[in-house]
Short mmCIF file of N, CA, C and O in Angstrom, two decimals:
data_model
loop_
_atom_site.label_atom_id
_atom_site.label_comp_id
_atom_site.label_asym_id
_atom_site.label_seq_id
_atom_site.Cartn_x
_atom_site.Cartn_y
_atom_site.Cartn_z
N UNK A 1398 7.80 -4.94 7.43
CA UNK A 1398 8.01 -5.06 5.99
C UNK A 1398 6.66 -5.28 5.30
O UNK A 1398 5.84 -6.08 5.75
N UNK A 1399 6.48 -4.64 4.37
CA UNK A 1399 5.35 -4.84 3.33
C UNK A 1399 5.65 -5.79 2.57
O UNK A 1399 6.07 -5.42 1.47
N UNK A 1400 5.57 -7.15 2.79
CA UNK A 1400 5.13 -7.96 1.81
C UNK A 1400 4.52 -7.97 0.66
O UNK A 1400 5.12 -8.38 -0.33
N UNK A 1401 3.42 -7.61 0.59
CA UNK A 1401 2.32 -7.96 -0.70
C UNK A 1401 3.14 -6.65 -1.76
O UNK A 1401 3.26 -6.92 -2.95
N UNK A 1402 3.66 -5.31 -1.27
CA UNK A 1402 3.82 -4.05 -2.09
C UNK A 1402 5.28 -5.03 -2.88
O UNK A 1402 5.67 -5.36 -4.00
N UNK A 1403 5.60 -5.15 -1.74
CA UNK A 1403 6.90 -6.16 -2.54
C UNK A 1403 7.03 -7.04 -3.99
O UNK A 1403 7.67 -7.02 -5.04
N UNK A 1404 5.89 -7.86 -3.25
CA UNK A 1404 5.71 -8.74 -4.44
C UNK A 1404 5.28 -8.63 -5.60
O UNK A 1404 5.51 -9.28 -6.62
N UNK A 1405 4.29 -7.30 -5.27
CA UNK A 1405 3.73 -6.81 -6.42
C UNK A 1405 4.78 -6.00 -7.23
O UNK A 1405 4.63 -6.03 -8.45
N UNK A 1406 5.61 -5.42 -6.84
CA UNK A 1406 6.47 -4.77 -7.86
C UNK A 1406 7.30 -5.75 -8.40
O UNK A 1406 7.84 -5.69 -9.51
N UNK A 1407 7.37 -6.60 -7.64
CA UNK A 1407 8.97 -8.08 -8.12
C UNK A 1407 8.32 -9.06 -9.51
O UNK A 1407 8.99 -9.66 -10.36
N UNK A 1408 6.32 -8.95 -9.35
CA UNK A 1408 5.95 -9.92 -10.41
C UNK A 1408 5.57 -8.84 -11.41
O UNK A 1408 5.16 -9.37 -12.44
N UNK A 1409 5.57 -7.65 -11.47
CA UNK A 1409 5.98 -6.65 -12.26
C UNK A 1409 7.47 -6.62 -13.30
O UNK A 1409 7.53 -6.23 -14.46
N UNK A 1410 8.61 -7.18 -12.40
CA UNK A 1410 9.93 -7.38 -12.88
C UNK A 1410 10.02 -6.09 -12.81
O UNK A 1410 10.25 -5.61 -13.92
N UNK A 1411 9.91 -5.06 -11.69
CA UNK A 1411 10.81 -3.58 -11.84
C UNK A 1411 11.42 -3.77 -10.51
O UNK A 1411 11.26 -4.51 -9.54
N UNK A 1412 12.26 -2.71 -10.88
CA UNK A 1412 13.18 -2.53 -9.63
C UNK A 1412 12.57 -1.57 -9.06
O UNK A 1412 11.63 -0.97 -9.59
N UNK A 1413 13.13 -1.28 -7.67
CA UNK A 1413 12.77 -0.28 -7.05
C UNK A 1413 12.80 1.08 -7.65
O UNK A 1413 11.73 1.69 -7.60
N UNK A 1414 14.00 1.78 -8.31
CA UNK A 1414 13.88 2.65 -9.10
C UNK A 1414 13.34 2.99 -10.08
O UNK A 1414 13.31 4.12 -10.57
N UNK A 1415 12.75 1.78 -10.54
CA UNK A 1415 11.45 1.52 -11.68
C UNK A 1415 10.81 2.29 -11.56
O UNK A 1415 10.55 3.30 -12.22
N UNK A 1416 10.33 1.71 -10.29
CA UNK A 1416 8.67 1.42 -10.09
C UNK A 1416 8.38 3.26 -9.38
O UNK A 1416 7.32 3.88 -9.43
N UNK A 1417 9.68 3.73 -8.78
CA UNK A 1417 10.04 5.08 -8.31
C UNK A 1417 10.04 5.80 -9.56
O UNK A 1417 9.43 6.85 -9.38
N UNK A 1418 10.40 5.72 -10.60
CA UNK A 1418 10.12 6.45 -11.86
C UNK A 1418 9.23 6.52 -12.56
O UNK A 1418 9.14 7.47 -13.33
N UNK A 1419 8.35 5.58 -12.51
CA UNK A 1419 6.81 5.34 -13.32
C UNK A 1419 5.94 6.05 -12.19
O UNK A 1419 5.30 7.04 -12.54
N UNK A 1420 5.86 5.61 -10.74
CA UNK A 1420 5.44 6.90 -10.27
C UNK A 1420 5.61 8.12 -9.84
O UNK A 1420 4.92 8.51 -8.89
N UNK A 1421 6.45 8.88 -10.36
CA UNK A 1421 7.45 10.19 -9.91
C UNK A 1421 7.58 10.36 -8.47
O UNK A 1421 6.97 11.26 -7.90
N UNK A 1422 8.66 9.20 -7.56
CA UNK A 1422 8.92 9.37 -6.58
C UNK A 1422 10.40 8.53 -6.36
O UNK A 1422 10.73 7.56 -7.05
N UNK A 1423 11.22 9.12 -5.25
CA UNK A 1423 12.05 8.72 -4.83
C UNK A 1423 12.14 7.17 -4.93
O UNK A 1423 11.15 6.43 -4.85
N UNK A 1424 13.88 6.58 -5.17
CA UNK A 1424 13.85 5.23 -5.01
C UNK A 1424 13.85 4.74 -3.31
O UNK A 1424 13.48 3.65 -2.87
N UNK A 1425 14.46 6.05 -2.46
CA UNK A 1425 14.91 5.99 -1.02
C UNK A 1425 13.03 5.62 -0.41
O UNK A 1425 12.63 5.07 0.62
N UNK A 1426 12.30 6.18 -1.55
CA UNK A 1426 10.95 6.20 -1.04
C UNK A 1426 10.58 5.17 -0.66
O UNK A 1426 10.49 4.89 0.53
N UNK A 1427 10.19 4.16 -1.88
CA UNK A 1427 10.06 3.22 -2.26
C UNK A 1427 10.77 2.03 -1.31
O UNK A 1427 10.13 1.19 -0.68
N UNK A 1428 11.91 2.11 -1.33
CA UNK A 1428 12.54 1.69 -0.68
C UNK A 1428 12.07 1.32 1.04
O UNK A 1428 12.03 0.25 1.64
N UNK A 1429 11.74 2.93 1.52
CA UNK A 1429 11.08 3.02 3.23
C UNK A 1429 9.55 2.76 3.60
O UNK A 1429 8.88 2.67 4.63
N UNK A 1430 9.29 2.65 1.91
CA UNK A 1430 7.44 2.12 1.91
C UNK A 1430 7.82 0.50 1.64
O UNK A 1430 6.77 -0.06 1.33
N UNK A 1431 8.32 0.08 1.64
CA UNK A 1431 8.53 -1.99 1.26
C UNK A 1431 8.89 -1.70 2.41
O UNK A 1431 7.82 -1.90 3.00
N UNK A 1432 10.01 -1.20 3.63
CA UNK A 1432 10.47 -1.60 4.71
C UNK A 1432 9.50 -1.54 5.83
O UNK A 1432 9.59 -2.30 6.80
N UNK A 1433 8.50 -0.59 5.71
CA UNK A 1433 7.73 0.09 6.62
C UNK A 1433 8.28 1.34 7.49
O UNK A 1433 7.80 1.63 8.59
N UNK A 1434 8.92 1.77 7.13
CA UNK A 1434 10.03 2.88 7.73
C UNK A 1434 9.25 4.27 7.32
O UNK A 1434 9.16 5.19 8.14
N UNK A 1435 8.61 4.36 5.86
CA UNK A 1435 7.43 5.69 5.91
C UNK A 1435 6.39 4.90 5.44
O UNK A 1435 6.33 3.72 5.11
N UNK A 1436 5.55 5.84 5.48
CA UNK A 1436 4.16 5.40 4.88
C UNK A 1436 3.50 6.59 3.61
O UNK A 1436 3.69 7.78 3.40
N UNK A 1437 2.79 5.66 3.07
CA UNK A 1437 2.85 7.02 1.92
C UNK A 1437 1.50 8.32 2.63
O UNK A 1437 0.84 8.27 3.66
N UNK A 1438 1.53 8.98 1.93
CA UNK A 1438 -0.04 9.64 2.37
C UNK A 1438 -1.25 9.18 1.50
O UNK A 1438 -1.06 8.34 0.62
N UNK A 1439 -2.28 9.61 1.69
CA UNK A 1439 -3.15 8.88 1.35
C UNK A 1439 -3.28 8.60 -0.47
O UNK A 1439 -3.42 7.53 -1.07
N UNK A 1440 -3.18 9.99 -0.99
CA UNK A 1440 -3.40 10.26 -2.28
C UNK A 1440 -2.17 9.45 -2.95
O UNK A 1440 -2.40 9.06 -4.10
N UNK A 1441 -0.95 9.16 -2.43
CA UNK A 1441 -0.20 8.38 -2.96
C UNK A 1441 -0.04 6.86 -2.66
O UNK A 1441 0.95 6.24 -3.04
N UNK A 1442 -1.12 6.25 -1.92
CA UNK A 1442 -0.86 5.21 -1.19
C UNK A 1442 -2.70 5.27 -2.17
O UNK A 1442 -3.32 5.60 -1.16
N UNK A 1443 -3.23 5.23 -2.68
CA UNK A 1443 -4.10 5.24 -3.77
C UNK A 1443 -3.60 5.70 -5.42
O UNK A 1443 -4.24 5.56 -6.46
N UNK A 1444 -2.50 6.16 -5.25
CA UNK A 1444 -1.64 6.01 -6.72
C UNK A 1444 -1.04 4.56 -6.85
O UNK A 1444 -1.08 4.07 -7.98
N UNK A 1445 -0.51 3.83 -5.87
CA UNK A 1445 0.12 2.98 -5.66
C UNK A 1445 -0.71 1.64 -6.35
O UNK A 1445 -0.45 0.90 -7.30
N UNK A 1446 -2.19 1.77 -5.06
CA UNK A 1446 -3.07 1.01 -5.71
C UNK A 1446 -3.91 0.54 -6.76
O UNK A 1446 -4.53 -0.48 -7.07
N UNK A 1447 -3.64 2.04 -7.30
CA UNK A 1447 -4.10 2.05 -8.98
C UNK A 1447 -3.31 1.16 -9.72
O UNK A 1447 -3.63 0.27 -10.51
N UNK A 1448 -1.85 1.68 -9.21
CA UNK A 1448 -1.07 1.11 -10.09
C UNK A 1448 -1.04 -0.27 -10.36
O UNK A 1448 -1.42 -0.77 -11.42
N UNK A 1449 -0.36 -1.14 -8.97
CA UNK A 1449 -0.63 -2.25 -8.69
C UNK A 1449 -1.85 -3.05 -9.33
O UNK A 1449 -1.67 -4.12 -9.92
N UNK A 1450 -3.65 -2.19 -9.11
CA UNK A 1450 -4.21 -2.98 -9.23
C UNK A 1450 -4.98 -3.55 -8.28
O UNK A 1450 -5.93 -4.29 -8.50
N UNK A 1451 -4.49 -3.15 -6.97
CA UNK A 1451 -4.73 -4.05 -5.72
C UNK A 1451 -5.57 -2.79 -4.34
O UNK A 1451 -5.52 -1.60 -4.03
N UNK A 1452 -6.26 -4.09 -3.90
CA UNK A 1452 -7.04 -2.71 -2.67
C UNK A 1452 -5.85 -2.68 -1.76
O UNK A 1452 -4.91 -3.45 -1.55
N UNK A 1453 -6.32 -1.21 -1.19
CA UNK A 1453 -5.34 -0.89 -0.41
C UNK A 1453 -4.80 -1.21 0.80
O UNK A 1453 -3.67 -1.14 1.29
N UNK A 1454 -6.26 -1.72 1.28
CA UNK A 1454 -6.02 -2.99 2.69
C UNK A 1454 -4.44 -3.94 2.25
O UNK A 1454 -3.44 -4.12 2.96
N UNK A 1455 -4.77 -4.47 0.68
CA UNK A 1455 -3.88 -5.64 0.68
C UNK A 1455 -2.32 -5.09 0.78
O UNK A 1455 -1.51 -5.71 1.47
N UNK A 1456 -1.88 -3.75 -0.05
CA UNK A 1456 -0.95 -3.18 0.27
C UNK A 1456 -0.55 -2.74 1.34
O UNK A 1456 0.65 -2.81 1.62
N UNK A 1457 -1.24 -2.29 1.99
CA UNK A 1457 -0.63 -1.41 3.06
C UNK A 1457 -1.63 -2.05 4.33
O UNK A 1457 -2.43 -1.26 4.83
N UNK A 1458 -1.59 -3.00 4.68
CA UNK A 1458 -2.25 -3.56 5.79
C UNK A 1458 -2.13 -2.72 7.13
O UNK A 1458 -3.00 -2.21 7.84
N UNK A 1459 -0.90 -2.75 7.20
CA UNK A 1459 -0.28 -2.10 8.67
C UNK A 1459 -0.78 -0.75 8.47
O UNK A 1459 -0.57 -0.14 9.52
N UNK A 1460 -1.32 -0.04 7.67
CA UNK A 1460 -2.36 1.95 7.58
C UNK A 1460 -3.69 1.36 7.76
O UNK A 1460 -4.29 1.58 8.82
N UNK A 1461 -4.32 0.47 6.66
CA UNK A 1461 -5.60 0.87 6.43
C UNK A 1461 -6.18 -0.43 7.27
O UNK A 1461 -7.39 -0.32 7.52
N UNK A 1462 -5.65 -1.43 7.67
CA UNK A 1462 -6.75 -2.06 8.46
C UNK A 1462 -6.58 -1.80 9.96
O UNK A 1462 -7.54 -1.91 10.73
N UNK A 1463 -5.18 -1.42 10.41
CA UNK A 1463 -5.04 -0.81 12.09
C UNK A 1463 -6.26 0.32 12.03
O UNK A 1463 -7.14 0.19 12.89
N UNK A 1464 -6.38 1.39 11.11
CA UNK A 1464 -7.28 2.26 11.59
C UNK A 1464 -8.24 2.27 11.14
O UNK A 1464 -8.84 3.27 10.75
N UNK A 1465 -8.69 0.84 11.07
CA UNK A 1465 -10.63 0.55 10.71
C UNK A 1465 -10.63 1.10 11.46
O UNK A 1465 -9.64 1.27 12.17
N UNK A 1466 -11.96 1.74 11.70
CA UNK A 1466 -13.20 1.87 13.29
C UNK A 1466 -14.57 0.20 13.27
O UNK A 1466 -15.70 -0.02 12.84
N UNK A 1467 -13.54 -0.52 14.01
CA UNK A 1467 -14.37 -1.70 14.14
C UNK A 1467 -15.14 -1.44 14.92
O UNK A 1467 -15.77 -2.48 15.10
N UNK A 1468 -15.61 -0.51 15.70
CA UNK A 1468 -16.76 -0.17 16.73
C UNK A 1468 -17.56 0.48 15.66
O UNK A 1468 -18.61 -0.17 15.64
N UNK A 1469 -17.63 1.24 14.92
CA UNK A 1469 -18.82 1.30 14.02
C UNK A 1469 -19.36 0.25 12.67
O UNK A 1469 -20.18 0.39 11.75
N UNK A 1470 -18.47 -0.82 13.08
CA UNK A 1470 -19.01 -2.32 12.19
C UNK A 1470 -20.01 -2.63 13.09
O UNK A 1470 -21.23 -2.57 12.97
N UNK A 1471 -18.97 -3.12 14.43
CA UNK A 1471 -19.60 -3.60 14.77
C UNK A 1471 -21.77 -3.10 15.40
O UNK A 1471 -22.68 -3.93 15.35
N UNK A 1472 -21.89 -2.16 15.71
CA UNK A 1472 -22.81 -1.04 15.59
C UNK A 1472 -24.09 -1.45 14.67
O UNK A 1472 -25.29 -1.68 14.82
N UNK A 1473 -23.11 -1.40 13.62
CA UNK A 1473 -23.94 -1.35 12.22
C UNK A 1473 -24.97 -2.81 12.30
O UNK A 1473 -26.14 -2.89 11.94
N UNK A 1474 -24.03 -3.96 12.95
CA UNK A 1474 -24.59 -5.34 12.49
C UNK A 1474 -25.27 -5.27 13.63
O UNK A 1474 -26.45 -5.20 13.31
N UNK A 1475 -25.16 -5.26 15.06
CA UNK A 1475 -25.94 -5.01 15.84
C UNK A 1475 -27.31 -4.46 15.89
O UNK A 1475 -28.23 -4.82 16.63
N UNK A 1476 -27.30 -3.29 14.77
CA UNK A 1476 -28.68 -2.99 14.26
C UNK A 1476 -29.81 -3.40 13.10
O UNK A 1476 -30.85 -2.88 12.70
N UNK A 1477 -28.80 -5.04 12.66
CA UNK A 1477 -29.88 -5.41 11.90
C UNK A 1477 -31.04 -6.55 12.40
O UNK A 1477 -31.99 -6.83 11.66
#
C-alpha cells in the first residue's frame, strides 16, 4: 500500500474519482496505484508528483528508491 499517495489525496479532501478526474485517469487506476497492485509509468508517476507537490521517492517509494543504483553512489563518494 502507498501510504504517503494516500494521504496526500485524503488532505486534499478528494476522492479517488476526484483525484482520477483532475488527472484524466481511471478511478480503478487510482485505486491499484494507493494499493500497489499497478504502478504508474514514469511520465504519469511525475504528473502525480506535480500534482501532489511531492518528490517522487516520497510517493512511490516501492519504484523509485528499490531501483536507485546504490553502487554508483556509492563509487561516487569513494572518489572524493
Amino acid at each position: 500500500m502507498r501510504k504517503n499517495f494516500k494521504k496526500e489525496r485524503e488532505l486534499l479532501g478528494l476522492t479517488q474519482d476526484q483525484l482520477a478526474k483532475k488527472l484524466n485517469v481511471s478511478e480503478v487506476f487510482v485505486r491499484k496505484i494507493e494499493s500497489g497492485a499497478s504502478n504508474p509509468s514514469s511520465a504519469k508517476a511525475v504528473e502525480f508528483a506535480e500534482f501532489f507537490r511531492k518528490p517522487l521517492d516520497y510517493l512511490f517509494p516501492d519504484i523509485f528508491l528499490l531501483s536507485f543504483d546504490t553502487k554508483r553512489i556509492k563509487r561516487k563518494e569513494a572518489a572524493k
